[in-house]
Amino acid sequence: MPKTIRELADELGVSKQAIWQKIKRDASIDLRQFTSTKGNTVYVDVDGQKAIKAMFSNDSSTRYRQQRDDVDDNKKDDVDEQDEVEFLRSLVSEIQSEKKELHKLLDQQQRLALQDKKLLEEYKEEIKELKSLEVPLSDKNEMDLINDREQIERLKAEVVFFKKELSKIAEQHEVKRHSKKWWHFFWDN
């Protein structure tokens, strides 16, 4: 769970300035990778908390060291505030660069959407052109279409009738052919 620098300082029993001083002196820690900012508050994630706690576990007498350094707390506040300001400025510059990238991506997405829209318009026009090339049925009125349909149905009925007639004729011919055996040829003479 992320904690603020003040919460970490209270937990470790040191001042907020001591934490900032420790971070500033130890160049191996890049605090930006362990922090997030919400409003004006800097939060340190779990990994950052472990790193900071590890720095203070090496110095068991932090309060003694602060007294030994004989540093005025007001001066430490100024130094720590400057460090905080520098840190926040770097965060702001990172956010601004991310904002620029997002604007680029948004512009690119808008351009692609516009291209898609243009292609869609072109396709619609092509479809209209193709439809206009087809034989327009609207030239015939409805009565002609109804008459044509009736004529088609009548022709279909006639075809069915003629098929039946043909099949009857074929059956009669087949029956005559089978009814005549070879001996009929001799007796019919």
PDB file of C-alpha atoms in Angstrom:
ATOM      1  CA  MET A   1       0.000   0.000   0.000  1.00  0.00           C
ATOM      2  CA  PRO A   2       1.571   3.331  -1.018  1.00  0.00           C
ATOM      3  CA  LYS A   3       2.600   5.693   1.774  1.00  0.00           C
ATOM      4  CA  THR A   4       3.592   9.338   1.845  1.00  0.00           C
ATOM      5  CA  ILE A   5       7.097  10.464   2.833  1.00  0.00           C
ATOM      6  CA  ARG A   6       5.660  11.800   6.101  1.00  0.00           C
ATOM      7  CA  GLU A   7       4.040   8.427   6.925  1.00  0.00           C
ATOM      8  CA  LEU A   8       7.345   6.672   6.241  1.00  0.00           C
ATOM      9  CA  ALA A   9       9.202   9.196   8.412  1.00  0.00           C
ATOM     10  CA  ASP A  10       6.768   8.611  11.290  1.00  0.00           C
ATOM     11  CA  GLU A  11       7.089   4.859  10.886  1.00  0.00           C
ATOM     12  CA  LEU A  12      10.888   4.992  10.919  1.00  0.00           C
ATOM     13  CA  GLY A  13      11.015   7.557  13.709  1.00  0.00           C
ATOM     14  CA  VAL A  14      12.891  10.127  11.625  1.00  0.00           C
ATOM     15  CA  SER A  15      12.004  13.427  10.035  1.00  0.00           C
ATOM     16  CA  LYS A  16      10.701  13.877   6.532  1.00  0.00           C
ATOM     17  CA  GLN A  17      13.832  15.862   5.736  1.00  0.00           C
ATOM     18  CA  ALA A  18      16.023  12.970   6.859  1.00  0.00           C
ATOM     19  CA  ILE A  19      14.372  10.715   4.317  1.00  0.00           C
ATOM     20  CA  TRP A  20      14.870  13.279   1.525  1.00  0.00           C
ATOM     21  CA  GLN A  21      18.513  13.761   2.600  1.00  0.00           C
ATOM     22  CA  LYS A  22      19.116  10.014   2.588  1.00  0.00           C
ATOM     23  CA  ILE A  23      17.596   9.680  -0.877  1.00  0.00           C
ATOM     24  CA  LYS A  24      19.635  12.616  -2.159  1.00  0.00           C
ATOM     25  CA  ARG A  25      22.905  11.189  -0.802  1.00  0.00           C
ATOM     26  CA  ASP A  26      22.269   7.675  -2.129  1.00  0.00           C
ATOM     27  CA  ALA A  27      22.538   7.982  -5.921  1.00  0.00           C
ATOM     28  CA  SER A  28      21.701   4.292  -6.425  1.00  0.00           C
ATOM     29  CA  ILE A  29      18.000   4.967  -5.822  1.00  0.00           C
ATOM     30  CA  ASP A  30      15.910   6.632  -8.495  1.00  0.00           C
ATOM     31  CA  LEU A  31      12.856   7.484  -6.476  1.00  0.00           C
ATOM     32  CA  ARG A  32      10.782   8.307  -9.575  1.00  0.00           C
ATOM     33  CA  GLN A  33      10.338   4.621 -10.364  1.00  0.00           C
ATOM     34  CA  PHE A  34       8.906   4.004  -6.886  1.00  0.00           C
ATOM     35  CA  THR A  35       6.602   7.021  -6.624  1.00  0.00           C
ATOM     36  CA  SER A  36       3.293   8.299  -7.894  1.00  0.00           C
ATOM     37  CA  THR A  37       1.773  11.718  -7.434  1.00  0.00           C
ATOM     38  CA  LYS A  38      -1.828  12.459  -6.552  1.00  0.00           C
ATOM     39  CA  GLY A  39      -2.514  16.146  -6.285  1.00  0.00           C
ATOM     40  CA  ASN A  40       0.418  17.706  -4.447  1.00  0.00           C
ATOM     41  CA  THR A  41       1.213  14.535  -2.486  1.00  0.00           C
ATOM     42  CA  VAL A  42       3.979  12.104  -3.419  1.00  0.00           C
ATOM     43  CA  TYR A  43       3.250   8.445  -2.633  1.00  0.00           C
ATOM     44  CA  VAL A  44       5.975   5.791  -2.342  1.00  0.00           C
ATOM     45  CA  ASP A  45       5.052   2.234  -3.359  1.00  0.00           C
ATOM     46  CA  VAL A  46       6.004  -0.926  -1.440  1.00  0.00           C
ATOM     47  CA  ASP A  47       9.329  -1.438  -3.246  1.00  0.00           C
ATOM     48  CA  GLY A  48      10.348   2.165  -2.578  1.00  0.00           C
ATOM     49  CA  GLN A  49       9.385   1.782   1.074  1.00  0.00           C
ATOM     50  CA  LYS A  50      11.608  -1.295   1.363  1.00  0.00           C
ATOM     51  CA  ALA A  51      14.531   0.564  -0.231  1.00  0.00           C
ATOM     52  CA  ILE A  52      14.146   3.539   2.092  1.00  0.00           C
ATOM     53  CA  LYS A  53      13.772   1.309   5.154  1.00  0.00           C
ATOM     54  CA  ALA A  54      16.909  -0.586   4.093  1.00  0.00           C
ATOM     55  CA  MET A  55      18.869   2.686   3.967  1.00  0.00           C
ATOM     56  CA  PHE A  56      17.795   3.523   7.505  1.00  0.00           C
ATOM     57  CA  SER A  57      18.382   0.034   8.873  1.00  0.00           C
ATOM     58  CA  ASN A  58      22.081   0.491   8.041  1.00  0.00           C
ATOM     59  CA  ASP A  59      22.155   3.599  10.263  1.00  0.00           C
ATOM     60  CA  SER A  60      20.833   2.512  13.638  1.00  0.00           C
ATOM     61  CA  SER A  61      21.442   5.903  15.197  1.00  0.00           C
ATOM     62  CA  THR A  62      19.871   8.285  12.706  1.00  0.00           C
ATOM     63  CA  ARG A  63      18.777  10.750  15.364  1.00  0.00           C
ATOM     64  CA  TYR A  64      22.290  10.726  16.799  1.00  0.00           C
ATOM     65  CA  ARG A  65      23.733  11.403  13.342  1.00  0.00           C
ATOM     66  CA  GLN A  66      21.311  14.295  12.834  1.00  0.00           C
ATOM     67  CA  GLN A  67      22.391  15.805  16.143  1.00  0.00           C
ATOM     68  CA  ARG A  68      26.041  15.194  15.312  1.00  0.00           C
ATOM     69  CA  ASP A  69      25.699  16.939  11.958  1.00  0.00           C
ATOM     70  CA  ASP A  70      24.323  19.884  13.928  1.00  0.00           C
ATOM     71  CA  VAL A  71      21.991  20.886  11.103  1.00  0.00           C
ATOM     72  CA  ASP A  72      19.224  23.351  11.695  1.00  0.00           C
ATOM     73  CA  ASP A  73      15.784  21.896  10.839  1.00  0.00           C
ATOM     74  CA  ASN A  74      14.769  25.097   9.041  1.00  0.00           C
ATOM     75  CA  LYS A  75      17.729  24.756   6.667  1.00  0.00           C
ATOM     76  CA  LYS A  76      16.830  21.101   6.105  1.00  0.00           C
ATOM     77  CA  ASP A  77      13.287  22.138   5.224  1.00  0.00           C
ATOM     78  CA  ASP A  78      14.644  24.528   2.602  1.00  0.00           C
ATOM     79  CA  VAL A  79      16.921  21.885   1.122  1.00  0.00           C
ATOM     80  CA  ASP A  80      14.219  19.233   1.163  1.00  0.00           C
ATOM     81  CA  GLU A  81      11.677  21.573  -0.382  1.00  0.00           C
ATOM     82  CA  GLN A  82      14.145  22.349  -3.144  1.00  0.00           C
ATOM     83  CA  ASP A  83      14.628  18.635  -3.730  1.00  0.00           C
ATOM     84  CA  GLU A  84      10.892  18.148  -3.751  1.00  0.00           C
ATOM     85  CA  VAL A  85      10.487  21.007  -6.211  1.00  0.00           C
ATOM     86  CA  GLU A  86      13.135  19.521  -8.510  1.00  0.00           C
ATOM     87  CA  PHE A  87      11.519  16.111  -8.244  1.00  0.00           C
ATOM     88  CA  LEU A  88       8.069  17.525  -8.976  1.00  0.00           C
ATOM     89  CA  ARG A  89       9.421  19.511 -11.909  1.00  0.00           C
ATOM     90  CA  SER A  90      10.878  16.354 -13.386  1.00  0.00           C
ATOM     91  CA  LEU A  91       7.534  14.640 -12.908  1.00  0.00           C
ATOM     92  CA  VAL A  92       5.791  17.554 -14.620  1.00  0.00           C
ATOM     93  CA  SER A  93       8.169  17.350 -17.584  1.00  0.00           C
ATOM     94  CA  GLU A  94       7.522  13.604 -17.873  1.00  0.00           C
ATOM     95  CA  ILE A  95       3.784  14.199 -17.760  1.00  0.00           C
ATOM     96  CA  GLN A  96       4.085  16.876 -20.428  1.00  0.00           C
ATOM     97  CA  SER A  97       6.027  14.546 -22.732  1.00  0.00           C
ATOM     98  CA  GLU A  98       3.395  11.844 -22.192  1.00  0.00           C
ATOM     99  CA  LYS A  99       0.726  14.441 -22.959  1.00  0.00           C
ATOM    100  CA  LYS A 100       2.460  15.271 -26.256  1.00  0.00           C
ATOM    101  CA  GLU A 101       2.571  11.597 -27.178  1.00  0.00           C
ATOM    102  CA  LEU A 102      -1.100  11.217 -26.352  1.00  0.00           C
ATOM    103  CA  HIS A 103      -1.903  14.213 -28.562  1.00  0.00           C
ATOM    104  CA  LYS A 104       0.043  12.614 -31.404  1.00  0.00           C
ATOM    105  CA  LEU A 105      -1.845   9.348 -30.940  1.00  0.00           C
ATOM    106  CA  LEU A 106      -5.162  11.185 -30.804  1.00  0.00           C
ATOM    107  CA  ASP A 107      -4.341  13.069 -34.015  1.00  0.00           C
ATOM    108  CA  GLN A 108      -3.353   9.813 -35.701  1.00  0.00           C
ATOM    109  CA  GLN A 109      -6.581   8.143 -34.578  1.00  0.00           C
ATOM    110  CA  GLN A 110      -8.622  11.076 -35.882  1.00  0.00           C
ATOM    111  CA  ARG A 111      -6.843  10.954 -39.243  1.00  0.00           C
ATOM    112  CA  LEU A 112      -7.546   7.222 -39.509  1.00  0.00           C
ATOM    113  CA  ALA A 113     -11.200   7.776 -38.639  1.00  0.00           C
ATOM    114  CA  LEU A 114     -11.423  10.440 -41.343  1.00  0.00           C
ATOM    115  CA  GLN A 115      -9.848   8.102 -43.892  1.00  0.00           C
ATOM    116  CA  ASP A 116     -12.336   5.398 -42.936  1.00  0.00           C
ATOM    117  CA  LYS A 117     -15.189   7.841 -43.373  1.00  0.00           C
ATOM    118  CA  LYS A 118     -13.931   8.867 -46.826  1.00  0.00           C
ATOM    119  CA  LEU A 119     -13.593   5.222 -47.894  1.00  0.00           C
ATOM    120  CA  LEU A 120     -17.107   4.518 -46.687  1.00  0.00           C
ATOM    121  CA  GLU A 121     -18.426   7.457 -48.719  1.00  0.00           C
ATOM    122  CA  GLU A 122     -16.575   6.190 -51.818  1.00  0.00           C
ATOM    123  CA  TYR A 123     -18.009   2.696 -51.363  1.00  0.00           C
ATOM    124  CA  LYS A 124     -21.501   4.103 -51.033  1.00  0.00           C
ATOM    125  CA  GLU A 125     -21.036   6.035 -54.269  1.00  0.00           C
ATOM    126  CA  GLU A 126     -19.785   2.920 -56.069  1.00  0.00           C
ATOM    127  CA  ILE A 127     -22.794   0.956 -54.846  1.00  0.00           C
ATOM    128  CA  LYS A 128     -25.114   3.681 -56.129  1.00  0.00           C
ATOM    129  CA  GLU A 129     -23.379   3.597 -59.522  1.00  0.00           C
ATOM    130  CA  LEU A 130     -23.678  -0.191 -59.720  1.00  0.00           C
ATOM    131  CA  LYS A 131     -27.350  -0.041 -58.825  1.00  0.00           C
ATOM    132  CA  SER A 132     -27.961   2.524 -61.544  1.00  0.00           C
ATOM    133  CA  LEU A 133     -26.366   0.180 -64.114  1.00  0.00           C
ATOM    134  CA  GLU A 134     -28.865  -2.588 -63.364  1.00  0.00           C
ATOM    135  CA  VAL A 135     -32.003  -2.836 -65.491  1.00  0.00           C
ATOM    136  CA  PRO A 136     -34.466  -0.663 -63.680  1.00  0.00           C
ATOM    137  CA  LEU A 137     -37.603  -2.564 -62.864  1.00  0.00           C
ATOM    138  CA  SER A 138     -39.325   0.617 -61.883  1.00  0.00           C
ATOM    139  CA  ASP A 139     -39.927   1.381 -65.607  1.00  0.00           C
ATOM    140  CA  LYS A 140     -42.611  -1.287 -65.685  1.00  0.00           C
ATOM    141  CA  ASN A 141     -45.701  -0.533 -63.804  1.00  0.00           C
ATOM    142  CA  GLU A 142     -47.271  -2.930 -61.373  1.00  0.00           C
ATOM    143  CA  MET A 143     -49.945  -4.116 -63.800  1.00  0.00           C
ATOM    144  CA  ASP A 144     -47.292  -5.282 -66.248  1.00  0.00           C
ATOM    145  CA  LEU A 145     -45.535  -7.169 -63.474  1.00  0.00           C
ATOM    146  CA  ILE A 146     -48.791  -8.813 -62.398  1.00  0.00           C
ATOM    147  CA  ASN A 147     -49.580  -9.756 -66.006  1.00  0.00           C
ATOM    148  CA  ASP A 148     -46.105 -11.168 -66.442  1.00  0.00           C
ATOM    149  CA  ARG A 149     -46.490 -13.245 -63.308  1.00  0.00           C
ATOM    150  CA  GLU A 150     -49.866 -14.519 -64.423  1.00  0.00           C
ATOM    151  CA  GLN A 151     -48.458 -15.443 -67.807  1.00  0.00           C
ATOM    152  CA  ILE A 152     -45.553 -17.268 -66.146  1.00  0.00           C
ATOM    153  CA  GLU A 153     -47.969 -19.224 -63.945  1.00  0.00           C
ATOM    154  CA  ARG A 154     -50.136 -20.103 -66.976  1.00  0.00           C
ATOM    155  CA  LEU A 155     -47.069 -21.276 -68.895  1.00  0.00           C
ATOM    156  CA  LYS A 156     -45.970 -23.372 -65.949  1.00  0.00           C
ATOM    157  CA  ALA A 157     -49.406 -24.982 -65.816  1.00  0.00           C
ATOM    158  CA  GLU A 158     -49.241 -25.720 -69.539  1.00  0.00           C
ATOM    159  CA  VAL A 159     -45.794 -27.290 -69.157  1.00  0.00           C
ATOM    160  CA  VAL A 160     -47.102 -29.506 -66.351  1.00  0.00           C
ATOM    161  CA  PHE A 161     -50.108 -30.488 -68.494  1.00  0.00           C
ATOM    162  CA  PHE A 162     -47.932 -31.352 -71.502  1.00  0.00           C
ATOM    163  CA  LYS A 163     -45.584 -33.387 -69.325  1.00  0.00           C
ATOM    164  CA  LYS A 164     -48.541 -35.404 -68.088  1.00  0.00           C
ATOM    165  CA  GLU A 165     -49.785 -35.900 -71.639  1.00  0.00           C
ATOM    166  CA  LEU A 166     -46.331 -36.990 -72.784  1.00  0.00           C
ATOM    167  CA  SER A 167     -46.046 -39.453 -69.936  1.00  0.00           C
ATOM    168  CA  LYS A 168     -49.497 -40.908 -70.802  1.00  0.00           C
ATOM    169  CA  ILE A 169     -48.518 -41.296 -74.444  1.00  0.00           C
ATOM    170  CA  ALA A 170     -45.219 -42.899 -73.438  1.00  0.00           C
ATOM    171  CA  GLU A 171     -47.054 -45.349 -71.168  1.00  0.00           C
ATOM    172  CA  GLN A 172     -49.504 -46.311 -73.917  1.00  0.00           C
ATOM    173  CA  HIS A 173     -46.675 -46.854 -76.364  1.00  0.00           C
ATOM    174  CA  GLU A 174     -44.819 -48.960 -73.807  1.00  0.00           C
ATOM    175  CA  VAL A 175     -47.895 -51.057 -73.119  1.00  0.00           C
ATOM    176  CA  LYS A 176     -48.453 -51.679 -76.846  1.00  0.00           C
ATOM    177  CA  ARG A 177     -44.857 -52.652 -77.279  1.00  0.00           C
ATOM    178  CA  HIS A 178     -44.949 -55.128 -74.394  1.00  0.00           C
ATOM    179  CA  SER A 179     -48.293 -56.554 -75.362  1.00  0.00           C
ATOM    180  CA  LYS A 180     -47.012 -57.618 -78.761  1.00  0.00           C
ATOM    181  CA  LYS A 181     -45.032 -60.750 -78.373  1.00  0.00           C
ATOM    182  CA  TRP A 182     -43.272 -62.558 -81.202  1.00  0.00           C
ATOM    183  CA  TRP A 183     -46.092 -65.031 -81.879  1.00  0.00           C
ATOM    184  CA  HIS A 184     -48.518 -62.188 -82.544  1.00  0.00           C
ATOM    185  CA  PHE A 185     -46.585 -61.482 -85.679  1.00  0.00           C
ATOM    186  CA  PHE A 186     -47.409 -64.951 -86.999  1.00  0.00           C
ATOM    187  CA  TRP A 187     -51.068 -64.973 -86.114  1.00  0.00           C
ATOM    188  CA  ASP A 188     -51.863 -61.504 -87.255  1.00  0.00           C
ATOM    189  CA  ASN A 189     -50.995 -62.405 -90.823  1.00  0.00           C
TER     190      ASN A 189
END
